[in-house]
Short mmCIF file of C-alpha atoms and ligand atoms in Angstrom, two decimals:
data_model
loop_
_atom_site.label_atom_id
_atom_site.label_comp_id
_atom_site.label_asym_id
_atom_site.label_seq_id
_atom_site.Cartn_x
_atom_site.Cartn_y
_atom_site.Cartn_z
CA UNK A 29 67.07 175.02 -62.47
CA UNK A 30 65.27 176.08 -59.51
CA UNK A 31 65.39 179.84 -58.67
CA UNK A 32 66.40 181.28 -55.59
CA UNK A 33 63.66 182.62 -53.48
CA UNK A 34 64.71 186.44 -54.64
CA UNK A 35 63.95 185.57 -58.26
CA UNK A 36 61.10 183.58 -57.21
CA UNK A 37 59.55 186.53 -55.87
CA UNK A 38 59.42 188.29 -59.43
CA UNK A 39 59.37 184.91 -61.82
CA UNK A 40 57.89 181.76 -62.01
CA UNK A 41 60.10 178.74 -63.01
CA UNK A 42 61.27 178.51 -66.49
CA UNK A 43 58.09 176.61 -68.14
CA UNK A 44 55.63 179.17 -66.65
CA UNK A 45 55.54 182.41 -68.11
CA UNK A 46 55.75 185.36 -66.08
CA UNK A 47 53.71 187.28 -68.33
CA UNK A 48 50.43 186.65 -70.14
CA UNK A 49 49.99 185.98 -73.75
CA UNK A 50 50.39 189.66 -74.55
CA UNK A 51 53.68 189.86 -73.11
CA UNK A 52 52.79 192.53 -70.35
CA UNK A 53 55.52 192.71 -67.93
CA UNK A 54 52.70 193.35 -65.09
CA UNK A 55 50.40 190.74 -65.09
CA UNK A 56 47.01 192.22 -66.20
CA UNK A 57 43.90 192.63 -64.01
CA UNK A 58 41.22 190.35 -65.36
CA UNK A 59 38.39 192.50 -64.21
CA UNK A 60 35.63 189.71 -65.26
CA UNK A 61 32.78 187.69 -63.38
CA UNK A 62 32.43 185.23 -66.25
CA UNK A 63 34.16 183.77 -69.24
CA UNK A 64 32.65 182.91 -72.44
CA UNK A 65 32.77 179.35 -74.01
CA UNK A 66 33.57 178.63 -77.70
CA UNK A 67 30.99 176.03 -77.64
CA UNK A 68 29.79 172.64 -76.14
CA UNK A 69 32.63 171.07 -74.27
CA UNK A 70 34.84 173.72 -75.06
CA UNK A 71 36.58 175.95 -72.43
CA UNK A 72 39.44 178.54 -72.02
CA UNK A 73 40.02 176.72 -68.93
CA UNK A 74 37.75 179.59 -66.93
CA UNK A 75 34.13 179.30 -66.06
CA UNK A 76 33.25 181.93 -63.32
CA UNK A 77 35.63 184.26 -61.21
CA UNK A 78 34.62 182.32 -58.03
CA UNK A 79 36.03 179.39 -59.15
CA UNK A 80 39.03 181.06 -60.85
CA UNK A 81 40.30 184.02 -62.68
CA UNK A 82 43.53 184.33 -64.30
CA UNK A 83 44.88 187.27 -61.97
CA UNK A 84 43.91 185.01 -58.98
CA UNK A 85 45.69 182.25 -60.44
CA UNK A 86 48.93 184.09 -61.12
CA UNK A 87 49.20 185.03 -57.28
CA UNK A 88 48.54 181.47 -56.30
CA UNK A 89 50.98 180.09 -58.50
CA UNK A 90 53.77 182.53 -57.27
CA UNK A 91 52.86 181.93 -53.67
CA UNK A 92 52.67 178.06 -54.02
CA UNK A 93 56.00 178.20 -55.48
CA UNK A 94 57.32 180.52 -52.84
CA UNK A 95 56.41 178.09 -50.03
CA UNK A 96 57.13 174.95 -52.37
CA UNK A 97 53.53 174.17 -52.17
CA UNK A 98 51.44 171.78 -54.22
CA UNK A 99 48.92 174.24 -54.51
CA UNK A 100 47.91 177.70 -52.80
CA UNK A 101 44.69 179.23 -52.83
CA UNK A 102 43.83 183.00 -52.70
CA UNK A 103 41.25 184.10 -50.19
CA UNK A 104 39.71 187.63 -49.33
CA UNK A 105 41.56 187.75 -46.05
CA UNK A 106 43.70 185.95 -43.67
CA UNK A 107 40.54 185.10 -41.51
CA UNK A 108 38.44 183.64 -44.81
CA UNK A 109 41.76 181.36 -45.24
CA UNK A 110 41.86 180.13 -41.69
CA UNK A 111 37.92 179.55 -41.58
CA UNK A 112 38.42 177.65 -44.89
CA UNK A 113 40.96 175.12 -43.43
CA UNK A 114 38.31 174.69 -40.33
CA UNK A 115 35.98 173.63 -42.95
CA UNK A 116 38.37 170.34 -43.42
CA UNK A 117 36.87 169.37 -39.79
CA UNK A 118 33.40 167.86 -38.77
CA UNK A 119 31.57 167.98 -35.36
CA UNK A 120 33.46 165.65 -32.76
CA UNK A 121 36.84 166.53 -34.25
CA UNK A 122 39.75 167.81 -31.85
CA UNK A 123 42.30 170.22 -32.16
CA UNK A 124 45.57 170.94 -30.47
CA UNK A 125 46.54 174.63 -31.14
CA UNK A 126 49.44 176.84 -29.66
CA UNK A 127 48.21 178.79 -26.77
CA UNK A 128 49.95 182.32 -28.12
CA UNK A 129 47.89 182.84 -31.49
CA UNK A 130 46.91 185.75 -33.29
CA UNK A 131 43.69 186.78 -31.47
CA UNK A 132 41.41 186.56 -34.47
CA UNK A 133 42.22 182.86 -34.52
CA UNK A 134 41.42 182.19 -30.97
CA UNK A 135 37.99 183.99 -31.55
CA UNK A 136 37.45 181.99 -34.60
CA UNK A 137 38.10 178.64 -32.74
CA UNK A 138 36.27 179.55 -29.32
CA UNK A 139 33.12 181.20 -30.92
CA UNK A 140 32.63 179.68 -34.48
CA UNK A 141 34.42 176.35 -34.48
CA UNK A 142 33.02 175.38 -31.19
CA UNK A 143 29.79 176.27 -32.14
CA UNK A 144 30.21 173.68 -34.97
CA UNK A 145 31.18 171.12 -32.59
CA UNK A 146 34.99 171.59 -33.30
CA UNK A 147 36.92 171.27 -29.78
CA UNK A 148 40.09 172.96 -29.43
CA UNK A 149 42.74 172.04 -26.59
CA UNK A 150 45.56 175.30 -26.16
CA UNK A 151 49.29 174.14 -25.47
CA UNK A 152 52.08 176.02 -25.24
CA UNK A 153 53.94 174.27 -27.63
CA UNK A 154 57.03 176.31 -27.67
CA UNK A 155 57.48 174.41 -24.09
CA UNK A 156 55.30 171.24 -24.32
CA UNK A 157 55.04 168.46 -26.26
CA UNK A 158 51.78 167.89 -28.19
CA UNK A 159 51.69 164.33 -27.51
CA UNK A 160 49.97 163.93 -24.31
CA UNK A 161 47.26 165.98 -25.21
CA UNK A 162 46.51 163.76 -28.41
CA UNK A 163 43.37 161.97 -28.02
CA UNK A 164 41.42 159.70 -30.14
CA UNK A 165 39.60 162.47 -32.10
CA UNK A 166 42.32 164.80 -32.57
CA UNK A 167 42.84 165.51 -36.18
CA UNK A 168 45.41 168.17 -36.45
CA UNK A 169 47.85 170.96 -34.93
CA UNK A 170 47.56 174.28 -35.43
CA UNK A 171 50.45 177.14 -34.85
CA UNK A 172 52.39 180.01 -35.53
CA UNK A 173 56.15 180.50 -35.24
CA UNK A 174 57.44 182.97 -33.65
CA UNK A 175 54.26 183.58 -32.10
CA UNK A 176 51.92 186.47 -31.84
CA UNK A 177 52.77 188.80 -29.78
CA UNK A 178 55.46 186.99 -27.12
CA UNK A 179 57.78 185.75 -30.05
CA UNK A 180 57.93 182.24 -28.67
CA UNK A 181 59.58 179.80 -31.02
CA UNK A 182 58.19 176.46 -31.65
CA UNK A 183 60.68 173.80 -33.42
CA UNK A 184 58.30 172.80 -36.46
CA UNK A 185 60.24 169.61 -37.54
CA UNK A 186 59.58 168.22 -33.66
CA UNK A 187 55.87 169.21 -33.75
CA UNK A 188 55.75 167.47 -37.21
CA UNK A 189 57.12 164.15 -36.01
CA UNK A 190 53.92 163.93 -33.45
CA UNK A 191 51.89 164.91 -36.04
CA UNK A 192 53.09 162.39 -38.60
CA UNK A 193 52.86 159.38 -35.77
CA UNK A 194 49.24 160.24 -35.02
CA UNK A 195 48.29 161.00 -38.44
CA UNK A 196 47.63 164.66 -37.74
CA UNK A 197 47.59 167.63 -40.17
CA UNK A 198 50.10 170.36 -38.95
CA UNK A 199 49.04 173.61 -40.03
CA UNK A 200 51.14 176.63 -39.81
CA UNK A 201 50.28 180.24 -39.99
CA UNK A 202 53.71 181.84 -41.63
CA UNK A 203 52.51 185.20 -41.69
CA UNK A 204 55.17 186.46 -39.23
CA UNK A 205 58.32 185.46 -41.18
CA UNK A 206 56.56 185.15 -44.95
CA UNK A 207 57.92 182.50 -47.22
CA UNK A 208 61.21 184.55 -47.66
CA UNK A 209 62.43 183.69 -44.08
CA UNK A 210 60.72 180.42 -43.25
CA UNK A 211 58.91 177.54 -45.41
CA UNK A 212 56.98 175.15 -43.01
CA UNK A 213 56.13 172.63 -45.68
CA UNK A 214 59.84 171.76 -46.19
CA UNK A 215 59.93 171.16 -42.18
CA UNK A 216 57.15 168.79 -42.31
CA UNK A 217 53.89 170.95 -41.87
CA UNK A 218 50.93 170.08 -44.10
CA UNK A 219 49.28 173.30 -44.77
CA UNK A 220 50.60 176.80 -44.64
CA UNK A 221 48.66 179.94 -43.87
CA UNK A 222 49.27 183.44 -44.40
CA UNK A 223 47.85 186.76 -43.84
CA UNK A 224 48.53 188.35 -47.48
CA UNK A 225 47.63 191.60 -45.70
CA UNK A 226 50.98 191.56 -43.96
CA UNK A 227 54.50 190.91 -45.56
CA UNK A 228 53.45 189.76 -48.88
CA UNK A 229 51.14 192.51 -49.65
CA UNK A 230 53.63 194.71 -47.84
CA UNK A 231 52.47 198.08 -48.17
CA UNK A 232 48.91 198.31 -45.81
CA UNK A 233 46.90 198.81 -48.72
CA UNK A 234 44.66 195.53 -48.84
CA UNK A 235 43.43 192.53 -47.04
CA UNK A 236 44.06 189.21 -48.74
CA UNK A 237 44.76 185.24 -47.30
CA UNK A 238 46.49 182.27 -48.67
CA UNK A 239 46.18 178.45 -48.13
CA UNK A 240 49.16 176.36 -49.33
CA UNK A 241 48.60 172.71 -49.38
CA UNK A 242 51.66 170.41 -49.00
CA UNK A 243 49.67 167.60 -51.18
CA UNK A 244 47.19 167.49 -54.29
CA UNK A 245 44.93 165.45 -52.10
CA UNK A 246 44.50 168.56 -49.46
CA UNK A 247 44.53 171.34 -52.53
CA UNK A 248 41.50 169.33 -53.86
CA UNK A 249 39.52 169.84 -50.63
CA UNK A 250 40.59 173.04 -50.24
CA UNK A 251 39.74 173.83 -53.72
CA UNK A 252 36.15 172.45 -53.17
CA UNK A 253 35.80 174.72 -50.06
CA UNK A 254 36.59 177.89 -51.83
CA UNK A 255 34.22 176.98 -54.65
CA UNK A 256 31.68 176.44 -52.45
CA UNK A 257 31.74 178.97 -49.87
CA UNK A 258 33.14 181.80 -52.41
CA UNK A 259 35.65 183.83 -50.13
CA UNK A 260 38.32 184.14 -53.15
CA UNK A 261 40.43 186.92 -53.18
CA UNK A 262 39.14 189.72 -56.21
CA UNK A 263 41.24 190.05 -59.47
CA UNK A 264 42.47 193.80 -58.45
CA UNK A 265 43.38 192.61 -55.05
CA UNK A 266 45.32 189.86 -56.45
CA UNK A 267 47.17 192.00 -58.57
CA UNK A 268 48.16 194.31 -55.68
CA UNK A 269 49.26 191.06 -53.85
CA UNK A 270 51.56 190.24 -56.91
CA UNK A 271 53.05 193.64 -56.78
CA UNK A 272 53.94 193.36 -53.33
CA UNK A 273 55.67 190.17 -53.85
CA UNK A 274 58.16 191.59 -56.20
CA UNK A 275 59.67 193.39 -53.59
CA UNK A 276 59.22 190.88 -50.86
CA UNK A 277 63.23 189.93 -50.56
CA UNK A 278 64.19 193.66 -50.26
CA UNK A 279 61.66 194.45 -47.73
CA UNK A 280 62.17 191.74 -45.88
CA UNK A 281 66.07 192.20 -45.34
CA UNK A 282 65.55 195.94 -44.73
CA UNK A 283 63.21 195.50 -42.15
CA UNK A 284 64.67 192.63 -40.23
CA UNK A 285 67.99 195.05 -40.21
CA UNK A 286 66.05 197.82 -38.74
CA UNK A 287 64.60 195.61 -36.31
CA UNK A 288 67.93 194.11 -34.73
CA UNK A 289 68.98 198.06 -34.52
CA UNK A 290 65.90 198.59 -32.87
CA UNK A 291 65.85 195.65 -30.58
CA UNK A 292 69.27 196.30 -29.42
CA UNK A 293 68.63 199.78 -28.74
CA UNK A 294 65.51 198.95 -26.54
CA UNK A 295 67.56 196.60 -24.50
CA UNK A 296 69.76 199.08 -23.16
CA UNK A 297 66.99 201.49 -22.35
CA UNK A 298 66.27 201.90 -18.55
CA UNK A 299 62.56 202.11 -19.45
CA UNK A 300 62.36 198.90 -20.88
CA UNK A 301 61.65 195.73 -18.65
CA UNK A 302 62.24 192.96 -21.40
CA UNK A 303 62.79 192.93 -24.99
CA UNK A 304 61.69 189.84 -27.22
CA UNK A 305 63.20 189.55 -30.59
CA UNK A 306 64.17 186.02 -31.83
CA UNK A 307 67.16 187.62 -33.37
CA UNK A 308 68.89 188.40 -30.23
CA UNK A 309 70.99 185.71 -29.18
CA UNK A 310 69.43 185.65 -25.69
CA UNK A 311 66.26 184.94 -27.05
CA UNK A 312 65.50 181.11 -25.87
CA UNK A 313 64.13 180.34 -29.30
CA UNK A 314 67.58 181.79 -30.96
CA UNK A 315 69.00 178.25 -31.85
CA UNK A 316 65.84 176.87 -33.27
CA UNK A 317 65.71 179.85 -35.50
CA UNK A 318 68.91 179.33 -36.73
CA UNK A 319 68.19 175.93 -38.01
CA UNK A 320 64.65 176.24 -39.28
CA UNK A 321 64.58 179.86 -40.85
CA UNK A 322 66.69 181.85 -43.11
CA UNK A 323 66.01 184.84 -40.78
CA UNK A 324 64.36 186.38 -37.83
CA UNK A 325 62.09 188.64 -39.21
CA UNK A 326 60.96 192.31 -38.14
CA UNK A 327 58.37 191.60 -35.22
CA UNK A 328 59.38 192.56 -31.86
CA UNK A 329 57.73 193.06 -28.30
CA UNK A 330 58.78 195.10 -25.39
CA UNK A 331 57.59 195.46 -22.21
CA UNK A 332 57.79 199.00 -20.51
CA UNK A 333 57.94 200.01 -16.80
CA UNK A 334 54.55 201.60 -16.30
CA UNK A 335 50.97 201.46 -18.07
CA UNK A 336 51.54 205.45 -18.28
CA UNK A 337 54.45 205.38 -20.08
CA UNK A 338 52.60 203.24 -22.68
CA UNK A 339 50.03 205.83 -22.86
CA UNK A 340 52.87 208.52 -23.50
CA UNK A 341 54.29 206.37 -26.02
CA UNK A 342 51.43 205.82 -27.98
CA UNK A 343 50.71 209.33 -27.72
CA UNK A 344 54.17 210.84 -28.80
CA UNK A 345 55.23 208.59 -31.72
CA UNK A 346 55.39 210.69 -34.94
CA UNK A 347 56.84 208.27 -37.82
CA UNK A 348 55.96 205.38 -35.81
CA UNK A 349 52.10 204.67 -36.49
CA UNK A 350 49.99 203.52 -33.47
CA UNK A 351 47.55 200.87 -35.60
CA UNK A 352 47.09 197.25 -35.80
CA UNK A 353 48.36 194.95 -38.33
CA UNK A 354 51.90 194.41 -39.54
CA UNK A 355 54.13 193.46 -41.94
CA UNK A 356 54.18 196.79 -44.34
CA UNK A 357 56.71 199.23 -45.14
CA UNK A 358 55.61 201.34 -42.35
CA UNK A 359 56.42 200.83 -39.07
CA UNK A 360 53.52 200.34 -36.79
CA UNK A 361 53.37 200.15 -33.01
CA UNK A 362 50.29 197.84 -31.44
CA UNK A 363 48.84 197.60 -28.13
CA UNK A 364 47.91 194.35 -27.93
CA UNK A 365 45.95 193.92 -25.09
CA UNK A 366 43.22 196.57 -26.52
CA UNK A 367 43.74 195.68 -30.58
CA UNK A 368 44.78 192.14 -31.71
CA UNK A 369 44.32 190.19 -28.78
CA UNK A 370 41.11 192.24 -27.49
CA UNK A 371 39.08 188.69 -27.84
CA UNK A 372 41.58 186.42 -26.08
CA UNK A 373 40.44 185.34 -22.66
CA UNK A 374 42.12 187.17 -19.78
CA UNK A 375 43.02 183.97 -18.26
CA UNK A 376 45.28 183.04 -21.11
CA UNK A 377 46.91 186.55 -21.73
CA UNK A 378 47.91 186.53 -18.17
CA UNK A 379 49.46 182.94 -18.67
CA UNK A 380 51.58 184.16 -21.62
CA UNK A 381 52.70 187.38 -20.18
CA UNK A 382 50.50 189.73 -22.09
CA UNK A 383 49.88 192.80 -20.01
CA UNK A 384 48.83 196.37 -20.16
CA UNK A 385 52.74 197.05 -20.37
CA UNK A 386 53.60 195.21 -23.65
CA UNK A 387 53.84 196.73 -26.83
CA UNK A 388 54.37 195.14 -30.07
CA UNK A 389 56.45 196.98 -32.96
CA UNK A 390 56.11 195.75 -36.74
CA UNK A 391 59.59 197.46 -38.13
CA UNK A 392 59.33 198.79 -41.58
CA UNK A 393 61.94 200.22 -44.06
CA UNK A 394 62.60 203.56 -42.97
CA UNK A 395 65.88 204.72 -41.76
CA UNK A 396 66.70 203.22 -38.69
CA UNK A 397 68.40 206.31 -36.81
CA UNK A 398 65.22 208.20 -37.80
CA UNK A 399 62.89 205.42 -35.93
CA UNK A 400 65.29 205.36 -32.88
CA UNK A 401 65.14 209.38 -32.68
CA UNK A 402 61.28 208.75 -33.05
CA UNK A 403 61.16 206.16 -30.23
CA UNK A 404 63.71 208.35 -27.77
CA UNK A 405 61.53 211.39 -27.94
CA UNK A 406 58.27 209.46 -27.16
CA UNK A 407 59.99 207.74 -24.03
CA UNK A 408 61.04 211.40 -22.70
C1 PLP B 524 46.65 189.45 -39.62
C2 PLP B 524 46.57 188.01 -39.25
C3 PLP B 524 45.76 187.29 -39.37
C4 PLP B 524 44.58 187.51 -39.96
O1 PLP B 524 44.47 188.00 -41.19
P1 PLP B 524 43.60 189.03 -42.00
O2 PLP B 524 44.15 189.27 -43.09
O3 PLP B 524 43.68 190.18 -41.16
O4 PLP B 524 42.46 188.33 -42.19
C5 PLP B 524 46.01 185.66 -38.96
N1 PLP B 524 47.28 185.27 -38.60
C6 PLP B 524 48.11 185.94 -38.23
C7 PLP B 524 49.35 185.71 -37.88
C8 PLP B 524 48.04 187.68 -38.58
O5 PLP B 524 48.83 188.53 -38.22
#
């Protein structure tokens, strides 16, 4: 019997024990660098914690199970996970990337990947097909949906058909919705990436990343890369993510409920020029979301009438914290132009409508009336 996603956040499937041999309900933190062998050719299955550690292995099994992947590998950050995936490519390879991505991914592609001879072309995949941009040396398509911060929705099935026709890998950063709301592998993606720092951890208390592979063949390559380059998640951080995931379902439901409330409230405010939340029926991606996800998430973006108002809001919010990051129980407000997207070229920002009046909210699980009250006093 396959468990429902809510159960999978807490238990592995039947054969796999949720506890270790001791029966500990909370999986132990194996704080060790290395493992003893009982003799030549005899092994417990563990050699050295850069390669594998029981606590890391446990969180990897949970994440692979949540995404329906062949394997998941836990990294020390979302960026180290993305950097590891880029090691699959060689100088001379070309990638098509969506043009509204997490700023750190853009910085990686434009500075590190380019230096290593990997060429990227950015395309608005929510509006355009990838096909005209595919060249002889194109190896992969990289995207997020909904995108950061403009909440564009991309049809994963459609992009995956184009990718399959030309033998390209489809890589989806699924951080914004978490595996609770969206499973890109089931829609045709080959690799899923998470910044575990966000919804999986859920408490703004640690940094982590995941690469989930759809096939054993890709998984083997990722395993070789982590063993060689060494950015594995530590035992303690693995435990924090394991603990975070146990409440993923309830956190996502509550945060989503709050986000819809806030979106509807913002939409009616005279100071707000536009409210972008894919759970609003007039969002251009609403119908695609209905087809490919189980929910709309808790990220929303809005534009106010002036930069002065942005400054006022960021100064006056009390419950809502002015901070980078997302996906935690605390509601955070971000100013993309100076924070998450500071290193994105100005032309790209302008093209995507990211101006100095755009704010992003990661809605947490506080009381929604308290959140609205906080915004109301900050707007005044
Ligand atoms: C935060 C984030 C990352 C980077 O993850 P870190 O854990 O901060 O390294 C990558 N993609 C998205 C969509 C993110 O929000």
